[in-house]
């Protein structure tokens, strides 16, 4: 939601003759941002999954003799793999939520700039009564 509002504010002052240049620039940056964002999220998931796997293996090893019936090693590895995936995805969602919360003040401090040649602000235009019968 923040990126769409940023795009509207940035492209609102573009002259029609500059449209193709701005569209190409915005789409190039969007595509690069998509690749970079996907790479960062994949790296975060991989790093956090390794961390959670090690922590869960340490806890399972520490509690190894405390279980009345020790689970099969293959079953234990499967359970640890599932839980580490769940925990790493939760960490990724938490990180993305923090990034979204940090972008909200950025969007709120942006100001609307009327396009060149516009004499009346859009808010003023919307409040004037129309002359239609």
PDB file of C-alpha atoms in Angstrom:
ATOM      1  CA  UNK A   1       0.000   0.000   0.000  1.00  0.00           C
ATOM      2  CA  UNK A   2       2.860   2.363   0.706  1.00  0.00           C
ATOM      3  CA  UNK A   3       4.511   1.800  -2.660  1.00  0.00           C
ATOM      4  CA  UNK A   4       1.343   2.557  -4.617  1.00  0.00           C
ATOM      5  CA  UNK A   5       0.879   5.869  -2.841  1.00  0.00           C
ATOM      6  CA  UNK A   6       4.548   6.703  -3.378  1.00  0.00           C
ATOM      7  CA  UNK A   7       4.190   5.974  -7.103  1.00  0.00           C
ATOM      8  CA  UNK A   8       1.129   8.217  -7.373  1.00  0.00           C
ATOM      9  CA  UNK A   9       2.902  11.069  -5.610  1.00  0.00           C
ATOM     10  CA  UNK A  10       6.066  10.713  -7.685  1.00  0.00           C
ATOM     11  CA  UNK A  11       4.390  10.398 -11.076  1.00  0.00           C
ATOM     12  CA  UNK A  12       1.770  13.085 -10.449  1.00  0.00           C
ATOM     13  CA  UNK A  13       4.070  15.866 -11.662  1.00  0.00           C
ATOM     14  CA  UNK A  14       5.277  14.158 -14.835  1.00  0.00           C
ATOM     15  CA  UNK A  15       4.648  15.915 -18.148  1.00  0.00           C
ATOM     16  CA  UNK A  16       2.945  13.752 -20.807  1.00  0.00           C
ATOM     17  CA  UNK A  17       6.040  13.916 -23.007  1.00  0.00           C
ATOM     18  CA  UNK A  18       8.119  12.430 -20.166  1.00  0.00           C
ATOM     19  CA  UNK A  19       5.683   9.535 -19.665  1.00  0.00           C
ATOM     20  CA  UNK A  20       7.541   6.791 -21.568  1.00  0.00           C
ATOM     21  CA  UNK A  21      10.839   7.617 -19.853  1.00  0.00           C
ATOM     22  CA  UNK A  22       9.252   7.607 -16.393  1.00  0.00           C
ATOM     23  CA  UNK A  23       7.311   4.396 -17.111  1.00  0.00           C
ATOM     24  CA  UNK A  24      10.495   2.640 -18.194  1.00  0.00           C
ATOM     25  CA  UNK A  25      12.397   3.884 -15.172  1.00  0.00           C
ATOM     26  CA  UNK A  26       9.642   2.901 -12.728  1.00  0.00           C
ATOM     27  CA  UNK A  27       9.221  -0.564 -14.266  1.00  0.00           C
ATOM     28  CA  UNK A  28      12.978  -1.182 -14.260  1.00  0.00           C
ATOM     29  CA  UNK A  29      13.235  -0.185 -10.608  1.00  0.00           C
ATOM     30  CA  UNK A  30      10.165  -2.285  -9.787  1.00  0.00           C
ATOM     31  CA  UNK A  31      11.658  -5.365 -11.481  1.00  0.00           C
ATOM     32  CA  UNK A  32      15.022  -4.905  -9.760  1.00  0.00           C
ATOM     33  CA  UNK A  33      13.265  -4.370  -6.437  1.00  0.00           C
ATOM     34  CA  UNK A  34      11.291  -7.566  -6.944  1.00  0.00           C
ATOM     35  CA  UNK A  35      14.464  -9.559  -7.555  1.00  0.00           C
ATOM     36  CA  UNK A  36      16.336  -7.954  -4.684  1.00  0.00           C
ATOM     37  CA  UNK A  37      13.408  -8.388  -2.298  1.00  0.00           C
ATOM     38  CA  UNK A  38      12.946 -12.030  -3.234  1.00  0.00           C
ATOM     39  CA  UNK A  39      16.644 -12.680  -2.745  1.00  0.00           C
ATOM     40  CA  UNK A  40      16.681 -10.986   0.657  1.00  0.00           C
ATOM     41  CA  UNK A  41      13.621 -12.908   1.845  1.00  0.00           C
ATOM     42  CA  UNK A  42      15.080 -16.223   0.636  1.00  0.00           C
ATOM     43  CA  UNK A  43      18.359 -15.462   2.413  1.00  0.00           C
ATOM     44  CA  UNK A  44      16.500 -14.512   5.592  1.00  0.00           C
ATOM     45  CA  UNK A  45      14.487 -17.745   5.461  1.00  0.00           C
ATOM     46  CA  UNK A  46      17.605 -19.851   4.910  1.00  0.00           C
ATOM     47  CA  UNK A  47      19.577 -18.172   7.692  1.00  0.00           C
ATOM     48  CA  UNK A  48      16.746 -18.317  10.204  1.00  0.00           C
ATOM     49  CA  UNK A  49      15.905 -21.929   9.313  1.00  0.00           C
ATOM     50  CA  UNK A  50      19.510 -22.985  10.016  1.00  0.00           C
ATOM     51  CA  UNK A  51      19.432 -21.094  13.301  1.00  0.00           C
ATOM     52  CA  UNK A  52      16.137 -22.647  14.423  1.00  0.00           C
ATOM     53  CA  UNK A  53      17.253 -26.131  13.333  1.00  0.00           C
ATOM     54  CA  UNK A  54      20.398 -25.847  15.446  1.00  0.00           C
ATOM     55  CA  UNK A  55      18.473 -24.554  18.451  1.00  0.00           C
ATOM     56  CA  UNK A  56      15.841 -27.302  18.207  1.00  0.00           C
ATOM     57  CA  UNK A  57      18.529 -29.981  17.805  1.00  0.00           C
ATOM     58  CA  UNK A  58      20.325 -28.619  20.875  1.00  0.00           C
ATOM     59  CA  UNK A  59      17.104 -28.735  22.899  1.00  0.00           C
ATOM     60  CA  UNK A  60      16.314 -32.250  21.659  1.00  0.00           C
ATOM     61  CA  UNK A  61      19.829 -33.406  22.539  1.00  0.00           C
ATOM     62  CA  UNK A  62      19.626 -31.867  26.006  1.00  0.00           C
ATOM     63  CA  UNK A  63      16.281 -33.531  26.683  1.00  0.00           C
ATOM     64  CA  UNK A  64      17.278 -36.849  25.075  1.00  0.00           C
ATOM     65  CA  UNK A  65      17.299 -38.949  28.268  1.00  0.00           C
ATOM     66  CA  UNK A  66      14.291 -37.186  29.773  1.00  0.00           C
ATOM     67  CA  UNK A  67      11.831 -38.801  27.343  1.00  0.00           C
ATOM     68  CA  UNK A  68      10.303 -42.080  28.461  1.00  0.00           C
ATOM     69  CA  UNK A  69      10.321 -43.357  24.873  1.00  0.00           C
ATOM     70  CA  UNK A  70      12.825 -41.753  22.505  1.00  0.00           C
ATOM     71  CA  UNK A  71      11.430 -41.062  19.020  1.00  0.00           C
ATOM     72  CA  UNK A  72      12.989 -42.525  15.913  1.00  0.00           C
ATOM     73  CA  UNK A  73      15.829 -40.333  14.572  1.00  0.00           C
ATOM     74  CA  UNK A  74      14.133 -39.962  11.167  1.00  0.00           C
ATOM     75  CA  UNK A  75      10.878 -38.904  12.828  1.00  0.00           C
ATOM     76  CA  UNK A  76      12.737 -36.441  15.051  1.00  0.00           C
ATOM     77  CA  UNK A  77      14.547 -34.894  12.061  1.00  0.00           C
ATOM     78  CA  UNK A  78      11.228 -34.541  10.205  1.00  0.00           C
ATOM     79  CA  UNK A  79       9.584 -32.806  13.164  1.00  0.00           C
ATOM     80  CA  UNK A  80      12.546 -30.483  13.669  1.00  0.00           C
ATOM     81  CA  UNK A  81      12.569 -29.628   9.947  1.00  0.00           C
ATOM     82  CA  UNK A  82       8.875 -28.737  10.006  1.00  0.00           C
ATOM     83  CA  UNK A  83       9.147 -26.646  13.150  1.00  0.00           C
ATOM     84  CA  UNK A  84      12.247 -24.796  11.934  1.00  0.00           C
ATOM     85  CA  UNK A  85      10.407 -23.932   8.684  1.00  0.00           C
ATOM     86  CA  UNK A  86       7.418 -22.608  10.623  1.00  0.00           C
ATOM     87  CA  UNK A  87       9.644 -20.532  12.896  1.00  0.00           C
ATOM     88  CA  UNK A  88      11.669 -19.110   9.993  1.00  0.00           C
ATOM     89  CA  UNK A  89       8.513 -18.100   8.092  1.00  0.00           C
ATOM     90  CA  UNK A  90       7.222 -16.430  11.260  1.00  0.00           C
ATOM     91  CA  UNK A  91      10.500 -14.505  11.510  1.00  0.00           C
ATOM     92  CA  UNK A  92      10.200 -13.404   7.869  1.00  0.00           C
ATOM     93  CA  UNK A  93       6.642 -12.156   8.419  1.00  0.00           C
ATOM     94  CA  UNK A  94       7.778 -10.297  11.519  1.00  0.00           C
ATOM     95  CA  UNK A  95      10.615  -8.622   9.585  1.00  0.00           C
ATOM     96  CA  UNK A  96       8.295  -7.629   6.722  1.00  0.00           C
ATOM     97  CA  UNK A  97       5.788  -6.242   9.215  1.00  0.00           C
ATOM     98  CA  UNK A  98       8.488  -4.055  10.775  1.00  0.00           C
ATOM     99  CA  UNK A  99       9.497  -2.772   7.323  1.00  0.00           C
ATOM    100  CA  UNK A 100       5.860  -1.923   6.546  1.00  0.00           C
ATOM    101  CA  UNK A 101       5.445  -0.097   9.848  1.00  0.00           C
ATOM    102  CA  UNK A 102       8.616   1.893   9.157  1.00  0.00           C
ATOM    103  CA  UNK A 103       7.297   2.961   5.733  1.00  0.00           C
ATOM    104  CA  UNK A 104       4.038   4.409   7.105  1.00  0.00           C
ATOM    105  CA  UNK A 105       5.620   7.576   8.588  1.00  0.00           C
ATOM    106  CA  UNK A 106       7.563   8.059   5.353  1.00  0.00           C
ATOM    107  CA  UNK A 107       4.352   8.112   3.341  1.00  0.00           C
ATOM    108  CA  UNK A 108       2.594  10.372   5.846  1.00  0.00           C
ATOM    109  CA  UNK A 109       5.240  13.103   5.619  1.00  0.00           C
ATOM    110  CA  UNK A 110       5.104  13.318   1.817  1.00  0.00           C
ATOM    111  CA  UNK A 111       3.365  16.359   0.382  1.00  0.00           C
ATOM    112  CA  UNK A 112       1.139  16.540  -2.653  1.00  0.00           C
ATOM    113  CA  UNK A 113       2.622  18.610  -5.471  1.00  0.00           C
ATOM    114  CA  UNK A 114       0.146  19.729  -8.115  1.00  0.00           C
ATOM    115  CA  UNK A 115       1.103  18.968 -11.716  1.00  0.00           C
ATOM    116  CA  UNK A 116       2.646  21.789 -13.712  1.00  0.00           C
ATOM    117  CA  UNK A 117       0.026  24.106 -15.137  1.00  0.00           C
ATOM    118  CA  UNK A 118      -2.666  23.228 -12.588  1.00  0.00           C
ATOM    119  CA  UNK A 119      -4.051  26.370 -11.025  1.00  0.00           C
ATOM    120  CA  UNK A 120      -6.473  24.845  -8.510  1.00  0.00           C
ATOM    121  CA  UNK A 121      -5.624  22.127  -6.002  1.00  0.00           C
ATOM    122  CA  UNK A 122      -7.666  18.907  -6.338  1.00  0.00           C
ATOM    123  CA  UNK A 123      -9.178  19.342  -2.866  1.00  0.00           C
ATOM    124  CA  UNK A 124     -10.437  22.794  -3.800  1.00  0.00           C
ATOM    125  CA  UNK A 125     -11.810  21.490  -7.112  1.00  0.00           C
ATOM    126  CA  UNK A 126     -13.728  18.728  -5.357  1.00  0.00           C
ATOM    127  CA  UNK A 127     -15.371  21.159  -2.937  1.00  0.00           C
ATOM    128  CA  UNK A 128     -16.678  23.585  -5.565  1.00  0.00           C
ATOM    129  CA  UNK A 129     -20.239  22.948  -6.730  1.00  0.00           C
ATOM    130  CA  UNK A 130     -20.629  21.856 -10.314  1.00  0.00           C
ATOM    131  CA  UNK A 131     -22.509  23.992 -12.792  1.00  0.00           C
ATOM    132  CA  UNK A 132     -24.485  21.073 -14.156  1.00  0.00           C
ATOM    133  CA  UNK A 133     -28.246  21.752 -13.962  1.00  0.00           C
TER     134      UNK A 133
END
